[in-house]
Structures are given as structure tokens and as C-alpha cells.
Short mmCIF file of C-alpha atoms in Angstrom, two decimals:
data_model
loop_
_atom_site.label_atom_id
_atom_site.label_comp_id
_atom_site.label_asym_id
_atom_site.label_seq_id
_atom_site.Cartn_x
_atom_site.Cartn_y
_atom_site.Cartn_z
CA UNK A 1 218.63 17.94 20.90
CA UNK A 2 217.48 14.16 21.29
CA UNK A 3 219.99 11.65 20.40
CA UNK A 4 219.08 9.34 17.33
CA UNK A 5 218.41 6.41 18.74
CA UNK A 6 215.63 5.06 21.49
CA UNK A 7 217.83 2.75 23.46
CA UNK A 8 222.10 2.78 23.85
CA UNK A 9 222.73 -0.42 22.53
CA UNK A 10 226.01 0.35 21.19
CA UNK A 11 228.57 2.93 19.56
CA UNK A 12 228.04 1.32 16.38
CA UNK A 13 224.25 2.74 16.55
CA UNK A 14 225.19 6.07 17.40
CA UNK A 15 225.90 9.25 15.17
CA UNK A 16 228.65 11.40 15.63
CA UNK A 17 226.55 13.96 16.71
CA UNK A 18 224.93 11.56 19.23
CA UNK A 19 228.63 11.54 20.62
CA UNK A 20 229.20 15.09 21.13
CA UNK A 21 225.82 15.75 22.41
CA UNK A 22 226.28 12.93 24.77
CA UNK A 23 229.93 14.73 25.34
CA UNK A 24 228.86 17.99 25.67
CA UNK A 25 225.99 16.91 28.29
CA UNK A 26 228.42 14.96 30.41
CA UNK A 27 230.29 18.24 30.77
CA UNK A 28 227.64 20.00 32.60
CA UNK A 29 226.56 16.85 34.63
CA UNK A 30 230.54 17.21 35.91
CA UNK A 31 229.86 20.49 36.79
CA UNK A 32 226.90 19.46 38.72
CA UNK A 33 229.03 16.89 40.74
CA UNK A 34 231.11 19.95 41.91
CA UNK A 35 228.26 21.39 43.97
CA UNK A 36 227.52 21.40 47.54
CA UNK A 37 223.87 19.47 46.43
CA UNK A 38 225.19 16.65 44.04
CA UNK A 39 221.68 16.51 42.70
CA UNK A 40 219.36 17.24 39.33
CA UNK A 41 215.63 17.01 39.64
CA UNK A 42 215.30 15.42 36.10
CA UNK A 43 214.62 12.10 36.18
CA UNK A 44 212.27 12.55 39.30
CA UNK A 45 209.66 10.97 36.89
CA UNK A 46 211.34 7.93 35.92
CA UNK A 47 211.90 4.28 37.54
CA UNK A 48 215.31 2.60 36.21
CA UNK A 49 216.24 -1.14 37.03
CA UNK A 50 219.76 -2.20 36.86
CA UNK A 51 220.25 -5.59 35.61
CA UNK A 52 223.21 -6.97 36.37
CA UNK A 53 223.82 -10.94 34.84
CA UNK A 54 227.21 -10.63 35.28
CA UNK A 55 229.50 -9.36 38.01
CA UNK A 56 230.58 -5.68 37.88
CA UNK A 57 231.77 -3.22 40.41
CA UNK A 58 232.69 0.17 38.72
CA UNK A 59 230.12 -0.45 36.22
CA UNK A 60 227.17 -0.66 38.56
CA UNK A 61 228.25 1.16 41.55
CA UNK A 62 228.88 4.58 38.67
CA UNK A 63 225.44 3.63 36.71
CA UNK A 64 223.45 4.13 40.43
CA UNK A 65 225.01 6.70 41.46
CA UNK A 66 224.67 8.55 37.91
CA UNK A 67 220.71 7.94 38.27
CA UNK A 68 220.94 8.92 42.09
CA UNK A 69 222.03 12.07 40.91
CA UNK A 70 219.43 12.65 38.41
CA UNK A 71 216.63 11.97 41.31
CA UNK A 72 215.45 8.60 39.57
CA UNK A 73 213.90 5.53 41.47
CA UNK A 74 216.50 2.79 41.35
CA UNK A 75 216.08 -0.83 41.42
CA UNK A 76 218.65 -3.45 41.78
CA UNK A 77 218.86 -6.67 40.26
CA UNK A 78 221.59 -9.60 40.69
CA UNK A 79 221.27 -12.57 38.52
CA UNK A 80 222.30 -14.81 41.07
CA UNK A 81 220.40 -14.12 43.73
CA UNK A 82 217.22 -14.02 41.93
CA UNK A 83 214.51 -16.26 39.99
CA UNK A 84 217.00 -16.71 37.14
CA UNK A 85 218.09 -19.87 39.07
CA UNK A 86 215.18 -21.12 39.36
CA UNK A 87 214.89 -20.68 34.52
CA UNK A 88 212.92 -17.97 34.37
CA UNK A 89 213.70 -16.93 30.62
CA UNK A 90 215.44 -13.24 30.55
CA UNK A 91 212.42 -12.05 28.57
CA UNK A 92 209.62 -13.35 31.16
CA UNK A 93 211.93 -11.24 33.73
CA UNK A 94 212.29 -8.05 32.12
CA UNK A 95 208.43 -8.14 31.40
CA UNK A 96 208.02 -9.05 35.35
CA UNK A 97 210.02 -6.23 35.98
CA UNK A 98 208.43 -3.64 33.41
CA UNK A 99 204.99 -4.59 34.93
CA UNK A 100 205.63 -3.15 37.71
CA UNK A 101 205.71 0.37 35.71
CA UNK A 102 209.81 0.14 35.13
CA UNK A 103 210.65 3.11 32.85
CA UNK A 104 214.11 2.39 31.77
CA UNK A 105 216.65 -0.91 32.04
CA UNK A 106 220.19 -0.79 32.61
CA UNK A 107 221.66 -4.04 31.35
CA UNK A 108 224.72 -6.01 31.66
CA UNK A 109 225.07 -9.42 30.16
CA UNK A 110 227.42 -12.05 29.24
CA UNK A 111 225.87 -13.25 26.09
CA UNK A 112 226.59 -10.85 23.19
CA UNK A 113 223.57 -8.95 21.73
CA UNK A 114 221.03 -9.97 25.18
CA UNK A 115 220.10 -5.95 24.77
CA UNK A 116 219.50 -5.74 21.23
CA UNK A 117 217.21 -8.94 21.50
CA UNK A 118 215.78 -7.09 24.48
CA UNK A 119 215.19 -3.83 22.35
CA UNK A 120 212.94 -5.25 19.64
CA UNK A 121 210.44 -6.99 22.59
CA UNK A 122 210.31 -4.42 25.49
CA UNK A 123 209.24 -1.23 25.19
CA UNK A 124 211.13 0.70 27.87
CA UNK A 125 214.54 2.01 27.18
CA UNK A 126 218.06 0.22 27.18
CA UNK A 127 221.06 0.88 28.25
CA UNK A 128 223.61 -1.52 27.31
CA UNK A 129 226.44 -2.10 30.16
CA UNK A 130 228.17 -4.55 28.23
CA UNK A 131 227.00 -7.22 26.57
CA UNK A 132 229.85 -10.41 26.32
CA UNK A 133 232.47 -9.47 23.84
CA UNK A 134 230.57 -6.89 22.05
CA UNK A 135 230.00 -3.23 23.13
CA UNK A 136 230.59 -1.59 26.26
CA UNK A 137 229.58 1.79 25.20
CA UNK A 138 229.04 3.89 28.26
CA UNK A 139 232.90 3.20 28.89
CA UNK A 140 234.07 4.17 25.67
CA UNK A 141 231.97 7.81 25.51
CA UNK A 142 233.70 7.72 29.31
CA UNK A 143 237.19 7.27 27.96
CA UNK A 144 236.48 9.43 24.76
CA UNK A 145 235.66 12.16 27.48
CA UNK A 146 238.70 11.60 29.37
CA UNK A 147 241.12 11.68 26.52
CA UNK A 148 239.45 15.30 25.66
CA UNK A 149 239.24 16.53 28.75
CA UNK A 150 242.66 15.55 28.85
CA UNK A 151 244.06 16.45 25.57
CA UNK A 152 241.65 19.14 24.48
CA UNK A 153 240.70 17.02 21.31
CA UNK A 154 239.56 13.63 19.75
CA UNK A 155 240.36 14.04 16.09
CA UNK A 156 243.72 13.16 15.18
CA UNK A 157 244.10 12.03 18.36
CA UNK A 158 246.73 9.06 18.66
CA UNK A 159 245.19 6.71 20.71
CA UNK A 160 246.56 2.82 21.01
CA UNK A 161 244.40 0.03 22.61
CA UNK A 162 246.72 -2.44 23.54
CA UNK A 163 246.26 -6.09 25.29
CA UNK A 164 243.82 -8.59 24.56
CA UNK A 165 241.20 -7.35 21.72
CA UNK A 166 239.54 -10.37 20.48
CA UNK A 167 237.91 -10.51 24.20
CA UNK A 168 236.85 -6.73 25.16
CA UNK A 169 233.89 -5.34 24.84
CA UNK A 170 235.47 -1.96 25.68
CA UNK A 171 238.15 -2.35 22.69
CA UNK A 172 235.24 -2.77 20.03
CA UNK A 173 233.25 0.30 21.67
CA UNK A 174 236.34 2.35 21.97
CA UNK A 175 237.45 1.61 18.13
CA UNK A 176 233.91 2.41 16.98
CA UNK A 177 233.76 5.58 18.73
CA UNK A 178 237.50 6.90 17.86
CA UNK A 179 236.63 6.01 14.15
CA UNK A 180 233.84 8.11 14.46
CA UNK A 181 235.10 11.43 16.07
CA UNK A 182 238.29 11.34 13.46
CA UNK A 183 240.38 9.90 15.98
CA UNK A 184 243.58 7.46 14.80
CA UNK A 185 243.40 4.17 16.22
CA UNK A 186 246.26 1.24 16.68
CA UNK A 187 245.46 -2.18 18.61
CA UNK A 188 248.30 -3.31 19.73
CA UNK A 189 249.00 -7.63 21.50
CA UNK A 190 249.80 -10.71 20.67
CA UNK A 191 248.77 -12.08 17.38
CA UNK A 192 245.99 -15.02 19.44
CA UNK A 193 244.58 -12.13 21.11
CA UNK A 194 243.81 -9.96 17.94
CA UNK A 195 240.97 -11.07 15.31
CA UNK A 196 242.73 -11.78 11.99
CA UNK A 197 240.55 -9.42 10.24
CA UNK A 198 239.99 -6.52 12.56
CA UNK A 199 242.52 -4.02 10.35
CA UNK A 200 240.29 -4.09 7.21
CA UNK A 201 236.94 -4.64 9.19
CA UNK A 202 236.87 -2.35 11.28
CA UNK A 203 239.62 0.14 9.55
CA UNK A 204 242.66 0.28 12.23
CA UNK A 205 246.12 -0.65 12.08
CA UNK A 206 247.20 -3.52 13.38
CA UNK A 207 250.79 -3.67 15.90
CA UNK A 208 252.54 -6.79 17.58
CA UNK A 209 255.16 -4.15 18.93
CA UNK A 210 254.60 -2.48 22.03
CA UNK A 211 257.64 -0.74 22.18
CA UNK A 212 256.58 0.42 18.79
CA UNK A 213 253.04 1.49 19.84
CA UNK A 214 254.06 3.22 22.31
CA UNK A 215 256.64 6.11 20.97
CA UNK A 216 253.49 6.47 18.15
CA UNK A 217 250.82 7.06 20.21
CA UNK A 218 249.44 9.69 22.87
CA UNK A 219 247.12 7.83 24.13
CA UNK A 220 247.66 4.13 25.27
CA UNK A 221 244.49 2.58 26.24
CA UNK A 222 245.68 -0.97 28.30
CA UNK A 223 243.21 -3.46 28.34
CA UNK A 224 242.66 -6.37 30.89
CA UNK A 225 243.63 -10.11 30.34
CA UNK A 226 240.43 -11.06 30.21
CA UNK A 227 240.84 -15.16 31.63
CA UNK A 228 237.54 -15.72 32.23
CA UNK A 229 236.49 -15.46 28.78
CA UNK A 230 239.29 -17.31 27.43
CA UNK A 231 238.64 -21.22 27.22
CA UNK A 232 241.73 -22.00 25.32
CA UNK A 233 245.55 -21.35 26.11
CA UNK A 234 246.40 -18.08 23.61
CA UNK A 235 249.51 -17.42 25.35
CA UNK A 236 251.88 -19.74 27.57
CA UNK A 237 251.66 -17.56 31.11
CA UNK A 238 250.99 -13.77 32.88
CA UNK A 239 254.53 -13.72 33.55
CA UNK A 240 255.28 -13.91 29.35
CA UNK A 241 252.74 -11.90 28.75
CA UNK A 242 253.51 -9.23 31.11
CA UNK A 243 257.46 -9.43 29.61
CA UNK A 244 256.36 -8.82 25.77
CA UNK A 245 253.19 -6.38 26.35
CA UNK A 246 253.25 -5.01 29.74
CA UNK A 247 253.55 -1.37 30.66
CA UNK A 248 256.07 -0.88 32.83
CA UNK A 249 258.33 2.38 34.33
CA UNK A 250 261.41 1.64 32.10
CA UNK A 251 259.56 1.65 28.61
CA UNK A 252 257.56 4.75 29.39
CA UNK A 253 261.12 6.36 30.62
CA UNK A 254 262.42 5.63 27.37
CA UNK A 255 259.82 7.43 25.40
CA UNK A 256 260.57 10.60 23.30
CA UNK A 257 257.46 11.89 25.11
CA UNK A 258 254.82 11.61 27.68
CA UNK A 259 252.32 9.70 27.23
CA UNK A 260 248.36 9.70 28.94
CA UNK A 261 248.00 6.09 30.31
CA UNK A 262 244.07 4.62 30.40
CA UNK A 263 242.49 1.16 31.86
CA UNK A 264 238.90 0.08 32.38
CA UNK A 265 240.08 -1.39 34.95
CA UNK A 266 240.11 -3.82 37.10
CA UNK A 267 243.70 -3.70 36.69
CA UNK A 268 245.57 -7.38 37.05
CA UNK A 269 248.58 -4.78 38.54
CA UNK A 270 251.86 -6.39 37.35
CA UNK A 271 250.20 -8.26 34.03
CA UNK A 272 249.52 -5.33 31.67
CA UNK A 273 250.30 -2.42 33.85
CA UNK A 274 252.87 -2.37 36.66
CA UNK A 275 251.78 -0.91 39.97
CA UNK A 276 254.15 2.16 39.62
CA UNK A 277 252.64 2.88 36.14
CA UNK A 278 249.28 2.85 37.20
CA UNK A 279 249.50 5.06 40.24
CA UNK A 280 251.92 7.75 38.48
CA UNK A 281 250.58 10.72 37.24
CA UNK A 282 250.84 9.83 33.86
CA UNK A 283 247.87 7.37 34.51
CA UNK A 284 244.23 9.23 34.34
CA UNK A 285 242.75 5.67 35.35
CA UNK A 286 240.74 7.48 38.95
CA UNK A 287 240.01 10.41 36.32
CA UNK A 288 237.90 7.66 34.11
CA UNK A 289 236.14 6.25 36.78
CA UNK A 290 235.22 9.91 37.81
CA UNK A 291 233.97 10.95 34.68
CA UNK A 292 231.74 8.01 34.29
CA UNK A 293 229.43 9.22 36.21
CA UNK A 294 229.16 12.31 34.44
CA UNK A 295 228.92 10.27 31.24
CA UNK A 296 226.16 7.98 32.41
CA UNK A 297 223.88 10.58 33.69
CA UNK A 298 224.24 12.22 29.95
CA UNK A 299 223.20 9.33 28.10
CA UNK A 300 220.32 8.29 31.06
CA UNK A 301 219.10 12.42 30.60
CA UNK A 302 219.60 12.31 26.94
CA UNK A 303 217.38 8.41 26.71
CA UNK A 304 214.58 9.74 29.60
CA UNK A 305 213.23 12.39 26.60
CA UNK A 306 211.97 9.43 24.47
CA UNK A 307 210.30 6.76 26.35
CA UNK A 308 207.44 5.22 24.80
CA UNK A 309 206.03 3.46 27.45
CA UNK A 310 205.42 7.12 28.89
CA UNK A 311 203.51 8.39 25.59
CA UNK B 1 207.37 44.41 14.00
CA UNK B 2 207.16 47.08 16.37
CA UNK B 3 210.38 48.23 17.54
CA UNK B 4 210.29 48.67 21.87
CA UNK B 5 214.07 49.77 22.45
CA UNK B 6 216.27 50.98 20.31
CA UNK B 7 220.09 50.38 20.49
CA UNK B 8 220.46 54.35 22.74
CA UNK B 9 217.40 53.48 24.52
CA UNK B 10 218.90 50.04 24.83
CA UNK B 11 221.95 51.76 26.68
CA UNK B 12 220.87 53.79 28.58
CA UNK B 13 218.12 51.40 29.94
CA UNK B 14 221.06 49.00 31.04
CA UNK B 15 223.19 51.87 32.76
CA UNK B 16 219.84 52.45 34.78
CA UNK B 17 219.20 48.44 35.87
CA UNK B 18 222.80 49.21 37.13
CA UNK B 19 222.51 52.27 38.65
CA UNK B 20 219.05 50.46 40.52
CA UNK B 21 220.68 47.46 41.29
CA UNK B 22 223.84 49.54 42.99
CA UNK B 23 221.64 51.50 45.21
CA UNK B 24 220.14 48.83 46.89
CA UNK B 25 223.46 46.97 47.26
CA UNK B 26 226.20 49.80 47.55
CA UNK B 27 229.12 47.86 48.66
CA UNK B 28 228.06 44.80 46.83
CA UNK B 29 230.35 43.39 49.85
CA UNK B 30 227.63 40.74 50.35
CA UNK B 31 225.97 40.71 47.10
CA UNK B 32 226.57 38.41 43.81
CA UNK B 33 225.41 38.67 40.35
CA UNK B 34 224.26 35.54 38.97
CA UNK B 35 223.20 35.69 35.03
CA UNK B 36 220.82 32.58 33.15
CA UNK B 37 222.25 30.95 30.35
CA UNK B 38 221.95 31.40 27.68
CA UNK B 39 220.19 34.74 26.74
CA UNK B 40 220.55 36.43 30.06
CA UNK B 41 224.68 36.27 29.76
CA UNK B 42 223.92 39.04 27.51
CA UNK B 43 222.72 41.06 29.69
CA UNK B 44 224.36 40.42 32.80
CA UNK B 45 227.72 40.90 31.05
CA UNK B 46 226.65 44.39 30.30
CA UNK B 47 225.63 45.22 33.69
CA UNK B 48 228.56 43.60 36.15
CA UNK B 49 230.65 45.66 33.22
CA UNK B 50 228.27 49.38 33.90
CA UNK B 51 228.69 48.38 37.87
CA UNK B 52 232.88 47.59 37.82
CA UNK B 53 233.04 50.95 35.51
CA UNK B 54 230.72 53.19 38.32
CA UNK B 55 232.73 51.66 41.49
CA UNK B 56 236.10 51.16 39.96
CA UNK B 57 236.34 48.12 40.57
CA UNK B 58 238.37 44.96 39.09
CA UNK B 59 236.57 42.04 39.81
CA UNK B 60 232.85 41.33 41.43
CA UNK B 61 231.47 38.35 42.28
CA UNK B 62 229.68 37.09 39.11
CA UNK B 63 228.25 33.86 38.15
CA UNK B 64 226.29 32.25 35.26
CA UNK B 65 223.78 29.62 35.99
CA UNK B 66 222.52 26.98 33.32
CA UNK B 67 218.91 25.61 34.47
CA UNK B 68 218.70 23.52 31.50
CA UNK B 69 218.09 20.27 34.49
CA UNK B 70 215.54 21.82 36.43
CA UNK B 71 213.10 22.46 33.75
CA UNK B 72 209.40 21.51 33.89
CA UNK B 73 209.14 20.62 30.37
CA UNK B 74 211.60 17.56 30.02
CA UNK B 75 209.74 15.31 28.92
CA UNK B 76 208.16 17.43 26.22
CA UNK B 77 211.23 18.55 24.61
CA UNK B 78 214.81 18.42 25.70
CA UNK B 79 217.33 21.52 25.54
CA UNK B 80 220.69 22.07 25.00
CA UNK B 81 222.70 22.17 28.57
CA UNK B 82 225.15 25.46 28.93
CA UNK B 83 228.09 25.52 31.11
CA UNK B 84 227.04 26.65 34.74
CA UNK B 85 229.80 28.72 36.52
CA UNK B 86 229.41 29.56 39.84
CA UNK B 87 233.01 29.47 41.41
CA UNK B 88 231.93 30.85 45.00
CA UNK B 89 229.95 30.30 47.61
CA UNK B 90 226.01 31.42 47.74
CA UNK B 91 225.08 30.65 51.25
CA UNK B 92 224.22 33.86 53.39
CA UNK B 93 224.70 36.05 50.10
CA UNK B 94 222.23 38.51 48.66
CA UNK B 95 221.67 37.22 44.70
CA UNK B 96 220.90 39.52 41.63
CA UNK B 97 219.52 36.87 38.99
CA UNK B 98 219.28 38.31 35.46
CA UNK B 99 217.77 37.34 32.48
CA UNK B 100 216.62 38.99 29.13
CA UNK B 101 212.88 38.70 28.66
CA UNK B 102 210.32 37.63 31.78
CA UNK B 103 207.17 35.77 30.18
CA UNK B 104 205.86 32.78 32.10
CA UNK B 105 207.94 32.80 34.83
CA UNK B 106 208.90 28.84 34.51
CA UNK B 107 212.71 29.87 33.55
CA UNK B 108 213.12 31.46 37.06
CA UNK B 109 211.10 29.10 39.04
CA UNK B 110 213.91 26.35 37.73
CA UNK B 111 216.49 29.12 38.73
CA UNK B 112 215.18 29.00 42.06
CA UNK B 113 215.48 25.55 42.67
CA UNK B 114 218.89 25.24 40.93
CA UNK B 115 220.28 28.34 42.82
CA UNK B 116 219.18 26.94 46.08
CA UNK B 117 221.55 23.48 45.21
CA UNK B 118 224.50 26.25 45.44
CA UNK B 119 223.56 27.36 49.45
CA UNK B 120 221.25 29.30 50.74
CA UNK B 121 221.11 32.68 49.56
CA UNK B 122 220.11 35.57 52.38
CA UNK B 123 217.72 37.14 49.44
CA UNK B 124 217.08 36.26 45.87
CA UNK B 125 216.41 39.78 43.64
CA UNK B 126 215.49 39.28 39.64
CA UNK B 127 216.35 41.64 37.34
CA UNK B 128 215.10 41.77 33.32
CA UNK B 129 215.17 44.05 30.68
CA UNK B 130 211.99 42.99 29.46
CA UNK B 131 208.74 42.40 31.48
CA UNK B 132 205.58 40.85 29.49
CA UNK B 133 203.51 41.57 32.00
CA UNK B 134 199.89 39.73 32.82
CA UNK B 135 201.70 37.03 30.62
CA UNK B 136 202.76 35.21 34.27
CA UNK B 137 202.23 31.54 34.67
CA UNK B 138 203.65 31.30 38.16
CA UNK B 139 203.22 34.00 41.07
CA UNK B 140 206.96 35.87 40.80
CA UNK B 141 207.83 39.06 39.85
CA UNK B 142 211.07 41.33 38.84
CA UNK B 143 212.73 43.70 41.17
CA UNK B 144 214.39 45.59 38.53
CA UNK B 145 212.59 46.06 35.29
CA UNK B 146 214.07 47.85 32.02
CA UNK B 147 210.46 48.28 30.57
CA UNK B 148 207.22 46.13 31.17
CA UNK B 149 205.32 45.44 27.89
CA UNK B 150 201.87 44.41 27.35
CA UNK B 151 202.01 41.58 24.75
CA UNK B 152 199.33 38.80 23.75
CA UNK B 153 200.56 34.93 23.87
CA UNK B 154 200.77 34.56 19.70
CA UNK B 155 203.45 37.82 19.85
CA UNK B 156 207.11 36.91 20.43
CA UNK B 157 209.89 39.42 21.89
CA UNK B 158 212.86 39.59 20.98
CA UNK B 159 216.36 40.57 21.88
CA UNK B 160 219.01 41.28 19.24
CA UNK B 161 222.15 41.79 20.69
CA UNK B 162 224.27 42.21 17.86
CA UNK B 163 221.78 44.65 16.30
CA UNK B 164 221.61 46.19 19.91
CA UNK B 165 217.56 46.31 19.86
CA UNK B 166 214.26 44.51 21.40
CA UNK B 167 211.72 43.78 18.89
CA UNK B 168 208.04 42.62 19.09
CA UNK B 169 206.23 41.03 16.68
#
């Protein structure tokens, strides 16, 4: 019942077994969070560090509270206010850190692949919580569990990610992860904000329609506009944007059906999602951010089993 | 193999851990059955069935508790997590845990602690079919037994449900 892999890295590294055991698992953690004592005795062993190099408020606040809940020691670490300014390395950190008897490492990073390089020179376990424009994997098992819960299914599930793709992390996790579990996938934005190859790469079809999108799909998954990350001008303003590939009441009204609405969030409310959109109750946004804490204590439970610096 | 219940001995073993667990809670007004995942479901679906048949009634408070997170042996080996189902409230109530085979006694020591997350229970009572006595890792002992067996640590018992038998060998 151990997953396949040491560390959670990414979606691409995972099995789909891995998936559904991590599923399945976050179903009973929910369960847990129902109770009058919020609380598991399981990691009660083990010491986990969040590192945070880049800013993050669901993310972090969910990942602590998911290893509250499992009765681990928590550590917190911000980049900024800490000897990172000063050029320590990121390696000569982490093996500051894991000195001090650290079992497990909870990382978020702007460079893509900081975990992976971390994985083959640490030896405690990783937890990848989004690394640049790679993966962000804990979201997509936490949106893959909200589209079930939701739906009753992943395969053959219609599920369209729609916004900018060529800078989210949670795009590439979610496409690996539909892929895997037999879901169909369509990415849906402007042609600057979707990698020329991504339909044969990665095996999904490719939309510049929203309106399209839309009546096809059950799911629409609505990405951020993701500014910081974007050092050139891929589209002339918000307010075009928002006109060709914003969500708003009218389109969804016009649809021969209902659709679930997701976001990662934060939501730029009035760019890809108007405000009436997000709080209606087509929208299972709060529903994601509940479920991620489910999800994380899964794959922290699932990681805790194999931890080599324990053996 | 040595057979230890057949499937009428089975029966009528199971009407009795019913009948036992009625006369110390007659009303059941304050009482809830509480059965651990996965092999004690069996069990415990049999018996809140034998106690709804004897008092006529529709519906009894029954529960089914997955202590999958509480275990001891974590780190050693992780198990698979069953759904938990406890939709009342635990605090001030008497409990009937039940679960298939008794052996170390490290399965209801993590009941203990995850029943205790739910409220806190006036009394906690354990009922098995299956006692392997002076086999006991940890001081606790059943309330209700359906037979106590003396087995060595290299024998296994076990309970076939869809054959309807217990089995050592």
C-alpha cells in the first residue's frame, strides 16, 4: 500500500495507482476533518519543514494545517526573511535544516526542477509545492478529487483547462494527472499563452474558442493570468483578455448544460472569472481549497512510510 | 486445519453475543454499536441485524470505525484506510466495539484512542467472536466472547464469512 515513489516530485512520476491510493486516502483524511478532534496520531514521529522561496497563501497555510492534523512537528521557513539573503546556496540550507534531524521537506520554488535537484542530494523526503512553471502536483490530485467527489468519476470525464498554459504549473500537473486516470482533456486561451507543441506532446486537444470549450466540457478548470511570470507582452490588456476568454454569467447562461466551474485560485475576479461566476454555486472553488487538506495529509501519510533517513 | 465453528455453530454463537450484549443494555436507549473495519463489519452487521430482529426495531445506533491512523506499526508497514462512519454523537454513550478475532490486543488499543477523538464515551464494552487467549500483548480483555481458543503465535485464525466458518491452522 506504499506509493511508488520516495519523494512527490511530480504527477509525471506517479502511477495511476499512486493516484487512487493517494485518492482513496484523502477520502478518509476528509472524514477525519468532520470530527469533533480534527486530529490523527500518525505522523507524531516525524519533523516536516516547509520551505517556502516563493510567496503562497493557500498553498502553505493547507500544507500546515494538513501536517497539524497528522500530529507532525512543523517548521516554517520564508526565503526572505532568512540566510538566503545573505547567499547561502539552497543545498547548504536544506542540509542546515536536515541536521537538525528534519524528517521530511515541503518545498515551493520558483526555479523549475529546485526539488528534483534536491531529491538526488538529500535524503529526507520531498514534497514538491510547485516548482516555477513545472508541476504543482498536490493541487492537481486536489482538483482530481474535487471533480470526483463532484462528478462521481475521472475517466471520460470532460474537463477543459482554460487561460494561460504556457505559465502554470497547475495546468501541466492537472494534464498529467487527467491523462492518467482516462480523463479527456482540452486547454483552451490565446494562441501566446499555449506552447506550440503541447497537443502532440503531451496528447490534448488544443482550443482558441471559449465559447466552444465551454458547451464541450463538464469541467472548466480557469487558470490565473499569471503576470508575474510573464516578461513579455502576450496579449495587449486584462480588459481584452477578459472580453475573448473570460467566464462570465451570460456565456454560462447560454450553455446547453451546467457546468462545474474550478480555479487554483487566487482569482484576478473580473480577468478570467467574473465575481458572480465565482461565488455561484456552479463554482466548487471553497470546495478545492477544502479538500486540499485532505489531499495533502494523504500524500504526507502515504511519503512518512518510506523515509530513509529513519532506517 | 482444525475446524473451531462451523457455519450452525457459527449462528447460533452470534444470536448468543446478541442475546449477551441485549441484557446488559435492554433499551439500548443510551447504547451504540460501533464495528472495526474491516473484518469486524462482518460481524457487527450480523449482530445490530439479530438485535433489530429480537426488539423490533428499525434503526439502532450503529457505527463503523476505521483505525487504520492510529496504528502502532506505521512505520513498519502501511495499510489500506477504510471509510469510518460514525454519524452521531459518542459523548456520554455506552459503546459495544466489535471485531472478529482478539490476538494482541494492538487493533483495540488504536480503537481506543480513535473512539475517544469521537467524545467521550460513558463505558467502552468489546465484543469478539474469537478470543486467542494468553496470546495478549497489551492488558485488555473482551466482555463478550463467542469462544476463547488456545492457539500458539506460528497458528493463524481465520474467519470465512462467505463459507460461514472459523478455521485454525
Amino acid at each position: 500500500m506504499q506509493l511508488s515513489t520516495r519523494h512527490l516530485l511530480g504527477i509525471k512520476e506517479l502511477s495511476a495507482k499512486d493516484i487512487s491510493t493517494i485518492l482513496s486516502t484523502a477520502t478518509q483524511f476528509k472524514e477525519v476533518l468532520q470530527r469533533p478532534i480534527k486530529k490523527v496520531p500518525s505522523l507524531r514521529d516525524v519533523t516536516i519543514i516547509n520551505l517556502f522561496f516563493e510567496n503562497s497563501t493557500r498553498t502553505r497555510i493547507s500544507f500546515e494545517l494538513a501536517e497539524k492534523r497528522l500530529s507532525a512537528d512543523v517548521l516554517n521557513f520564508t526565503a526572505s526573511a532568512s540566510s538566503v539573503s545573505k547567499g547561502e546556496t539552497l543545498l547548504d540550507t536544506v542540509n542546515n535544516i536536515l541536521s537538525m534531524k528534519v524528517d521530511m521537506v515541503v518545498m515551493r520554488h520558483s526555479a523549475s526542477g529546485a526539488p528534483h535537484f534536491l531529491s538526488q542530494h538529500i535524503p529526507a523526503a520531498i514534497v514538491n509545492a510547485g516548482d516555477g512553471i513545472n508541476e504543482h502536483p498536490t493541487q492537481a490530485l486536489l482538483d482530481a478529487f474535487s471533480i470526483n467527489e463532484k462528478t462521481g468519476k475521472l475517466k471520460g470525464t470532460k474537463v477543459a483547462i482554460i487561460g494561460d498554459i504556457m505559465h502554470s504549473r497547475v495546468a501541466l500537473s492537472n494534464i498529467y494527472l487527467l491523462k492518467k486516470v482516462g480523463a479527456e482533456v482540452v486547454v483552451c486561451g490565446p494562441p501566446t499563452l499555449i506552447p506550440k507543441y503541447i497537443g502532440n506532446a503531451l496528447n490534448v486537444e488544443v482550443s482558441y474558442n471559449l465559447r466552444e470549450t465551454l458547451e464541450w466540457c463538464d469541467v472548466a478548470n480557469v487558470l490565473r493570468i499569471q503576470l508575474e511570470r510573464q516578461n513579455q507582452v502576450l496579449f495587449s490588456s486584462l480588459r481584452e483578455y477578459s472580453l475573448a476568454y473570460g467566464i462570465n454569467r451570460q456565456l454560462l447562461d447560454d450553455l446547453k448544460k451546467e457546468i462545474i466551474i474550478m480555479h487554483p485560485g487566487p482569482i484576478n475576479r473580473g480577468v478570467e472569472l467574473d465575481s458572480d461566476v465565482a461565488d455561484s454555486k456552479q463554482s466548487i472553488i471553497l470546495q478545492q481549497v477544502e479538500n486540499g487538506v485532505a489531499v495533502r495529509m494523504a500524500v504526507l501519510y502515504l511519503l512518512s512510510g518510506r523515509n530513509p533517513a529513519r532506517e | 486445519m482444525k475446524a473451531i465453528l462451523n457455519k450452525q455453530q457459527l449462528e447460533i454463537t452470534i444470536k448468543r453475543l446478541a442475546h449477551q450484549i441485549l441484557e446488559n443494555h435492554i433499551s439500548l436507549e443510551d447504547t451504540v454499536i460501533i464495528g472495526i473495519q474491516p473484518r469486524g463489519i462482518y460481524l457487527s452487521d450480523q449482530i445490530v441485524s439479530e438485535i433489530k430482529k429480537e426488539l423490533h426495531l428499525k434503526k439502532i445506533k450503529y457505527g463503523k470505525l476505521d483505525i487504520t491512523f492510529y496504528r502502532d506499526d506505521i512505520r513498519k508497514q502501511l495499510h489500506v484506510a477504510n471509510q469510518t462512519d460514525i454519524l452521531f454523537s459518542i459523548e456520554g454513550k455506552k459503546v459495544v466495539l466489535i471485531d472478529d478475532v482478539l490476538y494482541t490486543g494492538r487493533t483495540i488499543r488504536a480503537a481506543l484512542d480513535a473512539l475517544m477523538d469521537f467524545g467521550r464515551p460513558e463505558k467502552v464494552e468489546l465484543c469478539v467472536l474469537i478470543d486467542r487467549r494468553f496470546s495478549r500483548q497489551l492488558p485488555i480483555q473482551p466482555d463478550y466472547t463467542g469462544k476463547a481458543i488456545d492457539s500458539i503465535v506460528s497458528q493463524k485464525v481465520k474467519v470465512n464469512w462467505t463459507k460461514s466458518e472459523v478455521v485454525l491452522y
